[in-house]
Short mmCIF file of C-alpha atoms in Angstrom, two decimals:
data_model
loop_
_atom_site.label_atom_id
_atom_site.label_comp_id
_atom_site.label_asym_id
_atom_site.label_seq_id
_atom_site.Cartn_x
_atom_site.Cartn_y
_atom_site.Cartn_z
CA MET A 4 16.83 28.01 98.31
CA PRO A 5 20.67 26.53 98.09
CA THR A 6 23.63 28.76 99.31
CA ILE A 7 25.93 28.80 97.03
CA SER A 8 29.86 29.98 97.43
CA SER A 9 30.61 33.04 95.82
CA ASN A 10 33.74 31.78 93.85
CA LYS A 11 31.23 29.99 91.33
CA PRO A 12 30.22 31.06 88.07
CA TYR A 13 26.28 30.84 89.00
CA ARG A 14 23.58 31.63 90.67
CA VAL A 15 19.86 30.62 91.55
CA GLY A 16 17.14 33.38 90.25
CA ARG A 17 14.10 34.61 89.17
CA SER A 18 13.04 32.69 85.73
CA ARG A 19 10.35 33.02 82.73
CA THR A 20 9.58 29.00 84.76
CA GLY A 21 9.84 30.50 88.11
CA LEU A 22 13.37 29.73 89.73
CA GLY A 23 16.76 29.34 87.21
CA LEU A 24 20.34 29.29 87.23
CA PHE A 25 22.29 32.58 86.05
CA ALA A 26 25.92 33.57 85.27
CA THR A 27 27.59 35.32 87.61
CA LYS A 28 30.74 35.37 85.76
CA PRO A 29 32.15 34.43 81.83
CA ILE A 30 31.80 30.35 81.32
CA LYS A 31 33.78 29.71 78.02
CA LYS A 32 32.35 27.09 75.87
CA GLY A 33 33.67 23.70 76.69
CA THR A 34 33.21 24.55 80.45
CA LYS A 35 31.79 22.10 82.57
CA ILE A 36 29.55 24.47 85.22
CA ILE A 37 28.05 21.87 87.27
CA ARG A 38 27.51 18.44 88.09
CA TYR A 39 23.43 16.96 88.46
CA PHE A 40 23.61 14.52 91.49
CA GLY A 41 21.50 12.51 93.89
CA PRO A 42 20.32 9.66 94.84
CA LEU A 43 20.69 6.44 92.42
CA LEU A 44 17.70 4.58 91.70
CA ASP A 45 17.97 0.68 90.88
CA SER A 46 14.74 0.76 88.29
CA LYS A 47 14.88 -3.31 89.64
CA LYS A 48 13.73 -2.78 93.06
CA LYS A 49 10.24 -1.77 92.45
CA ASP A 50 10.22 0.66 95.48
CA GLU A 51 12.83 2.90 93.36
CA ASP A 52 11.46 2.02 90.38
CA ALA A 53 8.09 3.78 91.38
CA ILE A 54 9.58 7.16 92.33
CA GLU A 55 8.33 9.97 90.16
CA ASN A 56 9.11 13.23 89.60
CA LYS A 57 10.33 15.65 87.43
CA TYR A 58 14.13 15.85 88.59
CA LEU A 59 14.67 12.31 87.26
CA PHE A 60 17.90 12.01 85.21
CA GLU A 61 18.06 8.87 83.71
CA LEU A 62 21.55 7.36 83.28
CA THR A 63 20.82 3.83 81.87
CA ASN A 64 18.03 0.89 81.41
CA ARG A 65 18.83 0.43 85.28
CA TRP A 66 20.39 3.82 86.83
CA THR A 67 18.40 6.67 87.86
CA ILE A 68 19.77 9.71 89.38
CA ASP A 69 16.76 11.26 91.25
CA GLY A 70 17.82 15.23 91.27
CA SER A 71 15.10 16.35 93.55
CA ILE A 72 17.04 16.72 96.61
CA ARG A 73 17.43 20.57 97.46
CA GLU A 74 21.45 20.49 97.33
CA ASN A 75 21.49 19.53 94.28
CA VAL A 76 21.38 23.02 92.62
CA ALA A 77 21.83 21.73 89.07
CA ARG A 78 17.91 21.33 88.97
CA TYR A 79 17.33 24.56 88.87
CA ILE A 80 18.66 24.73 85.50
CA ASN A 81 16.01 25.28 82.63
CA HIS A 82 14.90 23.23 79.48
CA ALA A 83 15.70 24.98 76.13
CA CYS A 84 15.03 24.26 72.72
CA ARG A 85 18.23 26.23 71.89
CA PRO A 86 20.23 25.98 74.63
CA ASN A 87 23.56 27.19 75.65
CA ALA A 88 24.90 24.24 77.92
CA GLU A 89 23.94 20.37 77.36
CA SER A 90 24.86 17.08 79.76
CA ASP A 91 27.36 15.64 79.59
CA VAL A 92 26.63 12.07 80.81
CA ARG A 93 29.19 9.26 81.80
CA PRO A 94 26.82 6.11 82.82
CA ARG A 95 29.71 4.46 83.79
CA LYS A 96 31.19 6.66 86.57
CA ARG A 97 27.01 7.06 87.11
CA LYS A 98 27.77 11.11 86.45
CA VAL A 99 26.25 14.11 84.97
CA PHE A 100 28.15 17.38 84.58
CA ILE A 101 26.16 19.49 82.82
CA ARG A 102 28.78 21.71 80.31
CA ALA A 103 28.99 24.55 77.76
CA ILE A 104 28.52 24.90 74.59
CA LYS A 105 28.56 28.22 73.81
CA ASP A 106 30.49 30.98 75.76
CA ILE A 107 28.09 32.17 78.10
CA GLU A 108 27.90 36.01 80.09
CA PRO A 109 27.06 36.96 83.34
CA GLY A 110 23.33 37.52 83.62
CA ASP A 111 22.58 34.86 81.48
CA GLU A 112 20.37 31.98 82.17
CA ILE A 113 21.96 29.01 81.71
CA ASN A 114 20.13 26.22 80.32
CA TYR A 115 20.31 22.52 78.38
CA ASP A 116 17.86 20.75 75.85
CA TYR A 117 15.96 18.24 78.35
CA GLY A 118 15.26 15.79 75.58
CA THR A 119 12.16 14.41 73.70
CA ASP A 120 10.46 11.99 75.81
CA TYR A 121 10.41 14.72 78.73
CA PHE A 122 9.47 17.44 76.85
CA LYS A 123 6.40 15.61 75.73
CA ALA A 124 5.84 14.26 79.05
CA TYR A 125 6.24 17.61 81.08
CA LEU A 126 6.64 20.82 79.04
CA LYS A 127 4.30 20.29 75.64
CA PRO A 128 1.25 19.56 77.22
CA ILE A 129 1.71 23.29 78.98
CA GLY A 130 3.64 24.93 76.46
CA CYS A 131 8.00 25.34 76.55
CA LYS A 132 8.45 28.81 77.65
CA CYS A 133 12.64 29.43 76.70
CA ASP A 134 13.71 31.69 74.20
CA ALA A 135 13.36 30.51 71.26
CA CYS A 136 9.14 28.94 71.56
CA GLU A 137 8.82 32.96 73.22
CA LYS A 138 10.26 34.38 69.94
CA LYS A 139 7.91 32.10 68.16
CA ARG A 140 4.91 32.65 70.09
CA LYS A 141 5.75 36.83 69.44
CA LYS A 142 6.33 35.93 66.08
CA LYS A 143 3.17 34.57 65.54
CA ARG A 144 1.24 37.18 67.49
CA ALA A 145 2.51 39.84 65.34
CA GLU A 146 1.75 38.08 62.43
CA ALA A 147 -2.09 37.71 63.66
CA ARG A 148 -1.90 41.46 64.75
CA ALA A 149 -0.43 42.34 61.47
CA GLU A 150 -3.43 39.80 59.55
CA ARG A 151 -6.29 41.66 61.46
CA VAL A 152 -5.25 45.04 60.68
CA ARG A 153 -4.67 43.96 57.27
CA LEU A 154 -8.74 42.57 57.29
CA LYS A 155 -9.97 45.76 59.20
CA GLU A 156 -7.94 48.41 56.64
CA ARG A 157 -9.16 46.56 54.08
CA ALA A 158 -12.91 46.22 55.25
CA GLU A 159 -13.00 50.27 55.51
CA ARG A 160 -11.27 50.92 51.93
CA LYS A 161 -14.48 48.23 50.98
CA ALA A 162 -16.92 50.52 53.19
CA GLN A 163 -14.98 53.60 51.64
CA ARG A 164 -16.32 52.57 48.70
CA LYS A 165 -19.59 51.30 49.12
CA ALA A 166 -19.88 55.04 50.86
CA GLU A 167 -18.68 56.55 47.66
CA LYS A 168 -20.80 54.91 45.77
CA LEU A 169 -23.64 55.78 47.52
CA ALA A 170 -22.54 59.26 47.36
CA GLU A 171 -22.39 59.37 43.78
CA GLU A 172 -25.97 57.89 43.39
CA ARG A 173 -27.22 59.92 45.63
CA THR A 174 -25.53 62.72 43.59
CA ARG A 175 -27.06 61.69 40.77
CA GLN A 176 -30.67 61.47 41.79
CA ARG A 177 -30.74 64.65 43.00
CA LYS A 178 -29.88 66.48 39.40
CA ALA A 179 -32.15 63.97 38.55
CA LYS A 180 -34.33 65.45 40.47
CA LYS A 181 -33.82 68.92 39.57
CA ALA A 182 -33.81 68.15 36.10
CA ALA A 183 -37.41 67.00 36.06
CA LYS A 184 -38.38 69.95 37.93
CA ALA A 185 -37.11 72.26 35.66
CA ASN A 186 -38.68 70.46 32.71
CA GLY A 187 -41.91 70.70 34.87
CA LYS A 188 -41.47 74.60 35.23
CA LEU A 189 -41.06 75.01 31.16
CA ALA A 190 -43.97 72.74 30.82
CA ASN A 191 -46.31 75.60 32.78
CA GLY A 192 -45.18 78.34 30.45
CA THR A 193 -41.60 79.54 29.90
CA ALA A 194 -40.69 80.30 26.17
CA LEU A 195 -39.64 77.31 23.88
CA ASN A 196 -38.63 77.69 20.37
CA GLY A 197 -40.62 81.16 20.12
CA LYS A 198 -43.74 79.85 21.54
CA HIS A 199 -45.47 79.93 24.93
CA LEU A 200 -46.15 76.44 25.57
CA ASN A 201 -49.41 78.04 26.71
CA GLY A 202 -50.75 78.41 23.34
CA TYR A 203 -50.01 81.70 22.47
CA SER A 204 -47.71 82.78 19.60
CA LEU A 205 -45.20 85.08 20.07
CA ILE A 206 -44.81 85.64 16.36
CA ASN A 207 -48.70 86.54 16.30
CA THR A 208 -48.49 88.55 19.33
CA ALA A 209 -45.89 90.78 17.98
CA GLY A 210 -47.82 91.21 15.04
CA LYS A 211 -50.99 92.47 16.56
CA LYS A 212 -48.93 95.05 18.07
CA ALA A 213 -47.61 95.95 15.48
CA ALA A 214 -51.18 96.31 13.33
CA SER A 215 -52.92 98.40 16.06
CA SER A 216 -50.01 100.46 15.61
CA LYS A 217 -50.20 101.24 12.02
CA ARG A 218 -54.08 101.85 12.73
CA GLY A 219 -53.10 104.79 15.46
CA THR A 220 -50.19 106.14 12.92
CA ALA A 221 -53.09 106.34 10.13
CA ARG A 222 -56.01 108.13 12.34
CA ALA A 223 -53.82 110.98 13.76
CA LEU A 224 -52.85 111.50 10.09
CA ASN A 225 -56.75 111.80 8.38
CA ALA A 226 -57.40 113.76 11.21
#
């Protein structure tokens, strides 16, 4: 890791994607933070045009900065879809500076948009890990979790309603069986409308008892 002078407003530190450049002092909007530099590659030379790495910064159709050298601390600045800095390209001078487009506080990671071509070639295949994209992913994950919870609760309510209906049906069946059993007992001899269901009349039986009592009284008087 390169040594950085203590009077510089940035330091190299651990980032979500590996290493990144972080502010150590307040950086005002519009401030030129650091220069992106390295050997100039001429696309008209086959050997230079064949060089490939993820630190190439294209100035023009012909000239490209190879920022892979260790001294180029600006190469640690990561991409962000909602950055706090931008690249200030000066093709005629063949220079690139990274400039703040927002007020940057100490501890904030410095980042800028690498551009559509770089994004498609290097970031999209693995997924962008900038704060904005991480927030989007977290939001999607939270929405997915909420949807799973909603579906689970819906299934539980459905299962509860089914269980309640089943319980009601079982209760109804038990009541029906109990009623059928009670009707069966009545059919085996319980009094109904003044008669025994076995064929003997309650009224006839009472009459016979009364007649028997009268005959007994008459015999007693005759004696």
